[in-house]
């Protein structure tokens, strides 16, 4: 690398470097595997990664600059240092050998990951997981069951957290792995969800042999690696859905403002545009309906304003607690929305499928609402987080604290869906 | 100045008002004023104008004010709301809103008096039936060059102390706002017994009282615009009260011990506080968004104003109730301040339009 790189590079320098590289390498209408390979090896696909590991060693503020130059040249910006949570975590905790072996195939898209975290007996209390990894020379023998794994059928590998020491308290005996899924003993089964879809899977692991070279971080230090991985997951969610992340603020400010202008008055909550539905069902003049709709509309609006306020706060460099309330607020919105649209439909809401497509959509949304109120931390866990981390209220005493996990009362280890 | 982007000047204003309020209106003083014949102390009122310029905040500069707008007013009202400051600041601010932009021949003296701290003003909208929009106005205005008002206004905040009353009255051409001198002949006022002792209300009888029109004859759109501004001003005050009630609840949940642990460690308490936090922050967002909408002259104001008034009313009441529940038995004593917030929240929700009425108006304004 001959040009100036690293955290000290100025915006002008970076801009010039990206533009020069694109001028040489990007052809309008281009793309494809060869372009992807050149892009990965150039470091511009992950500007903040170290120079020796497929990056440019730039400050995170430069992501915006790089993305702008790509867009200017008509090329799609790629920010693997935001979106590639697997590579991000491996770069944070892996050995040089692991970085060499694992990162490039991920960056190229040859390897795809999934998250083997939750278990039937470990949902909100993830540290109570019971999948075991027992050492056998240079390998580990893994057995257990993971659940709610999205993308497992498309994945080549998975981040696995498993118990390696049963004689210490629950957080301390866990170890983190990057495991190949094409091994004997890995059985992936789609979950038949209430929505009719199957985005999630169960992953059964039976005496799966995993090389020790696939362990990330120290033995029994998996909880810390997991926190890093969860942090990168939040970075993605922040970039995709709002919140206050620096990346979003820098990279997406204009898009955000545009979205705020366009979207706040959208009303497709609860599976239908509830204001239109009130008109078509002849209930626009009904006093009770008007109250319910005004309430729902208000919840929707204030949540959108909270998001705008969080971004304005983070724009001033203040970490905004508002970023933490969006999920809980959205849960109330979607469940309230379903109640409103169901009431508007009345008896017709019992229909489904082609019999009444509007009712079908409302019914589908009624189940989808639980994705918000259960998935990614239940409403009750969200309230604990708000209470403890934002308001500073003391934690509930934990009966399994400082107790060897072996002696802790556990949920049933496995539950097989027939 | 984008929406929600508070400047350093805004933060400085907030800090100075908070300092003034905490110093001037500690709970002991609030309680003393609750029991006093009037919550208005002219010396404090004048000092507030002289040292902080609060009454003149939104008064145009040519009349001795600071020429600030809805965002700055919201900041001050939020801070006043946090400490339940008794006295006619909100009333005077609402009256000021009716004067700004009017005929200088009518409004100049009033605005100068308000900015200088000489004048206490209020707005008399509702009547005995407690309606807050134009349809409830029965007080009659007669005349052409010289107007006379006859009727009874009620629920007039700080009506006993006001030097200037802005009165909604019916003319042949619809409802208009009139300025009435507090010392005018034919004006009689009586204090109402009220639940919220930090906000005094009066009944005002007008018997052919001389009055000066503030709004042009017309379709009532000016009156509606004033009502929207008033709704958002009240919403900001309520957001401040709710914020303080939540802070009280959280502080107590950390310090009160039962069953060998701080009660805030129980999820039953913690989750009440977490829900209140979501509500209170949302209420602040609604009040701020509304303030910015007014400041920007945005057409969104028509929907945001009733939305914010309904929402902030409900959130303040719910939070004040949560605060009492978290405090348990102690909140049932007169000596504890939790009931003061409950009183302010419960009463304030109904003043200037109930949450139910505001939601119905919102429904209309979003197309239902």
XYZ file of C-alpha atoms in Angstrom, chain B residues 47-342:
296
model
C -38.250 40.268 39.232
C -39.107 37.456 36.808
C -39.598 40.057 34.081
C -36.646 42.240 35.021
C -33.994 39.605 35.684
C -35.064 36.742 33.407
C -37.349 38.463 30.922
C -39.715 35.491 31.030
C -43.001 37.317 30.500
C -41.458 39.109 27.535
C -39.862 35.983 26.089
C -42.324 35.697 23.206
C -43.198 39.410 23.095
C -41.801 41.089 19.951
C -38.692 43.139 20.508
C -40.349 46.451 19.599
C -42.502 46.057 22.701
C -39.637 45.289 25.044
C -39.664 41.513 24.623
C -37.126 38.984 23.380
C -39.092 38.032 20.269
C -38.600 34.325 20.897
C -40.972 31.633 19.669
C -42.821 28.478 20.567
C -39.703 26.374 21.200
C -38.347 28.774 23.809
C -41.776 29.094 25.413
C -42.037 25.299 25.594
C -38.701 25.110 27.396
C -39.817 27.624 30.035
C -43.220 26.000 30.513
C -41.650 22.559 30.840
C -39.430 23.866 33.624
C -42.344 25.629 35.357
C -44.381 22.447 35.037
C -41.685 20.375 36.687
C -42.032 22.339 39.934
C -45.764 23.148 39.776
C -44.980 26.844 39.917
C -48.172 28.567 41.075
C -49.183 31.884 39.614
C -50.154 33.318 36.283
C -47.203 32.607 34.008
C -49.057 30.180 31.724
C -52.189 32.360 31.764
C -50.196 35.408 30.811
C -48.330 33.495 28.107
C -51.604 32.308 26.570
C -52.966 35.855 26.598
C -49.735 37.054 25.018
C -50.258 34.582 22.164
C -53.571 36.291 21.365
C -51.919 39.708 21.277
C -48.888 38.964 19.102
C -49.397 40.017 15.518
C -52.501 42.036 16.301
C -53.261 45.681 15.623
C -50.504 47.648 17.425
C -53.024 50.338 18.324
C -54.759 47.734 20.486
C -51.946 45.450 21.558
C -48.833 47.598 22.008
C -49.591 48.816 25.532
C -50.647 45.371 26.695
C -47.519 43.720 25.282
C -45.247 46.331 26.807
C -46.959 45.958 30.162
C -46.632 42.190 30.047
C -42.972 42.269 29.054
C -42.197 44.760 31.825
C -43.894 42.625 34.455
C -46.553 45.251 35.156
C -49.431 43.284 33.701
C -50.865 39.909 34.602
C -53.110 38.564 31.877
C -55.316 35.563 31.233
C -57.633 34.055 28.664
C -61.323 33.439 29.404
C -62.560 30.792 27.002
C -64.858 28.315 28.725
C -68.205 28.985 30.298
C -70.315 27.181 32.848
C -70.677 24.076 30.638
C -66.892 23.703 30.430
C -66.554 23.630 26.642
C -63.313 24.965 25.225
C -63.947 25.526 21.539
C -65.892 28.200 19.712
C -69.125 26.230 19.786
C -69.399 26.591 23.566
C -69.136 30.380 23.584
C -72.394 32.071 24.587
C -71.001 35.280 26.021
C -72.342 37.984 23.723
C -70.443 40.818 22.161
C -72.509 43.747 20.948
C -71.531 46.907 19.147
C -69.510 48.035 16.213
C -67.032 50.721 17.098
C -67.485 50.248 20.799
C -68.016 46.725 21.952
C -69.757 45.538 25.119
C -69.593 41.987 26.466
C -72.316 40.272 28.427
C -72.185 36.770 29.779
C -70.405 34.487 32.229
C -67.014 32.926 31.679
C -65.780 30.199 33.967
C -62.690 28.095 34.638
C -60.650 31.238 34.007
C -57.096 30.537 35.176
C -55.745 33.215 37.485
C -58.912 35.153 36.772
C -58.819 36.848 40.184
C -55.402 38.360 39.607
C -55.532 39.297 35.947
C -55.145 42.950 34.974
C -56.056 42.038 31.442
C -58.573 39.405 30.376
C -58.772 38.087 26.837
C -62.385 36.974 26.469
C -63.935 34.783 23.788
C -67.338 36.178 22.871
C -69.901 35.613 20.170
C -70.650 38.223 17.537
C -73.010 38.067 14.598
C -69.977 37.086 12.548
C -68.748 34.312 14.812
C -66.516 34.015 17.850
C -63.875 36.672 18.398
C -61.377 37.415 21.113
C -61.674 40.680 23.038
C -59.377 42.480 25.438
C -61.081 43.469 28.684
C -59.514 45.639 31.356
C -59.509 43.983 34.762
C -60.843 47.140 36.352
C -63.644 47.703 33.857
C -67.136 48.549 35.041
C -69.541 45.631 35.001
C -66.838 43.018 35.575
C -67.294 40.780 38.607
C -65.117 37.824 39.555
C -65.335 35.106 42.135
C -62.822 32.465 42.999
C -63.757 28.807 42.401
C -62.979 26.034 44.844
C -60.524 23.886 42.929
C -58.865 20.464 43.189
C -55.469 21.670 41.956
C -54.485 24.354 44.425
C -51.476 25.368 42.345
C -53.738 26.649 39.588
C -56.435 29.070 40.702
C -59.603 29.423 38.651
C -62.277 32.075 38.659
C -65.781 32.725 37.404
C -66.013 36.046 35.610
C -69.346 37.778 35.068
C -69.547 40.426 32.391
C -72.448 42.836 32.315
C -72.035 45.158 29.363
C -68.298 45.393 29.901
C -66.321 47.552 27.489
C -64.032 45.457 25.294
C -61.630 45.815 22.378
C -61.574 43.198 19.611
C -58.264 41.392 19.110
C -59.198 39.168 16.196
C -60.819 40.154 12.945
C -64.303 39.025 12.145
C -64.259 35.888 10.126
C -64.423 32.165 10.019
C -62.810 31.512 13.390
C -59.538 30.308 11.857
C -57.630 32.807 13.990
C -59.351 31.453 17.068
C -58.431 27.903 16.034
C -54.805 28.888 15.511
C -54.710 30.424 18.969
C -56.275 27.300 20.477
C -53.616 25.129 18.816
C -50.854 27.305 20.243
C -52.497 27.155 23.666
C -52.827 23.356 23.504
C -49.150 22.989 22.741
C -48.126 25.414 25.486
C -50.103 23.398 28.027
C -48.686 20.146 26.645
C -45.143 21.374 27.294
C -46.024 22.228 30.886
C -47.563 18.783 31.331
C -44.499 17.051 29.896
C -42.410 18.824 32.532
C -44.737 17.762 35.343
C -44.724 14.170 34.120
C -40.940 14.140 33.922
C -40.624 15.288 37.512
C -43.254 12.848 38.794
C -41.328 9.991 37.176
C -38.068 11.203 38.709
C -39.764 11.179 42.121
C -41.025 7.636 41.599
C -37.641 6.351 40.460
C -35.773 8.027 43.317
C -38.160 6.506 45.845
C -37.982 3.061 44.227
C -34.215 3.132 44.729
C -34.311 4.182 48.354
C -37.405 2.485 49.803
C -36.577 -0.953 51.224
C -39.123 -3.736 51.802
C -38.556 -7.486 52.005
C -34.884 -6.695 52.489
C -34.371 -4.993 49.142
C -35.005 -1.729 47.320
C -38.515 -1.921 45.897
C -37.209 -0.775 42.507
C -35.575 -4.198 42.172
C -39.042 -5.783 42.008
C -40.159 -6.062 38.428
C -43.683 -5.017 39.386
C -42.263 -1.602 40.302
C -39.462 -1.536 37.748
C -41.800 -2.198 34.844
C -44.213 0.541 35.935
C -41.272 2.932 35.925
C -40.017 1.667 32.554
C -43.446 2.128 30.972
C -43.665 5.596 32.488
C -40.246 6.411 31.057
C -41.374 5.463 27.547
C -44.500 7.579 28.013
C -42.741 10.593 29.471
C -40.063 10.703 26.789
C -42.768 10.315 24.156
C -44.710 13.181 25.729
C -41.650 15.394 25.597
C -41.139 14.474 21.946
C -44.766 15.374 21.190
C -44.516 18.714 22.975
C -41.208 19.585 21.335
C -42.355 18.489 17.890
C -45.440 20.650 18.266
C -43.371 23.617 19.365
C -41.166 23.287 16.319
C -44.196 22.841 14.073
C -45.638 26.140 15.310
C -42.287 27.886 15.071
C -41.960 26.710 11.463
C -45.546 27.637 10.629
C -46.062 24.020 9.582
C -49.526 22.824 8.496
C -48.829 19.766 10.661
C -49.637 21.933 13.681
C -53.357 21.353 13.199
C -52.959 17.631 13.942
C -50.015 17.830 16.326
C -51.669 20.304 18.696
C -54.670 18.192 19.749
C -52.480 15.079 19.607
C -49.939 16.566 21.994
C -52.533 17.985 24.371
C -54.362 14.654 24.619
C -51.199 12.609 24.910
C -49.335 14.824 27.378
C -52.489 15.080 29.510
C -52.840 11.313 29.653
C -49.156 10.705 30.259
C -48.959 13.255 33.060
C -52.007 11.765 34.750
C -50.768 8.181 34.366
C -47.302 9.112 35.603
C -48.642 11.069 38.567
C -50.780 8.038 39.434
C -47.805 5.700 39.034
C -45.808 7.999 41.278
C -48.437 7.728 44.031
C -48.663 3.958 43.608
C -44.890 3.505 43.796
C -44.777 5.639 46.942
C -47.467 3.552 48.582
C -48.911 4.777 51.882
C -46.724 7.841 52.231
C -48.275 9.311 49.078
C -51.650 9.352 50.845
C -50.419 11.931 53.333
C -50.967 15.614 52.694
C -47.370 16.351 53.660
C -45.971 14.322 50.773
C -45.796 16.159 47.403
C -47.010 13.254 45.226
C -50.640 14.384 45.473
C -49.738 17.868 44.263
C -48.636 16.388 40.926
C -51.707 14.178 40.821
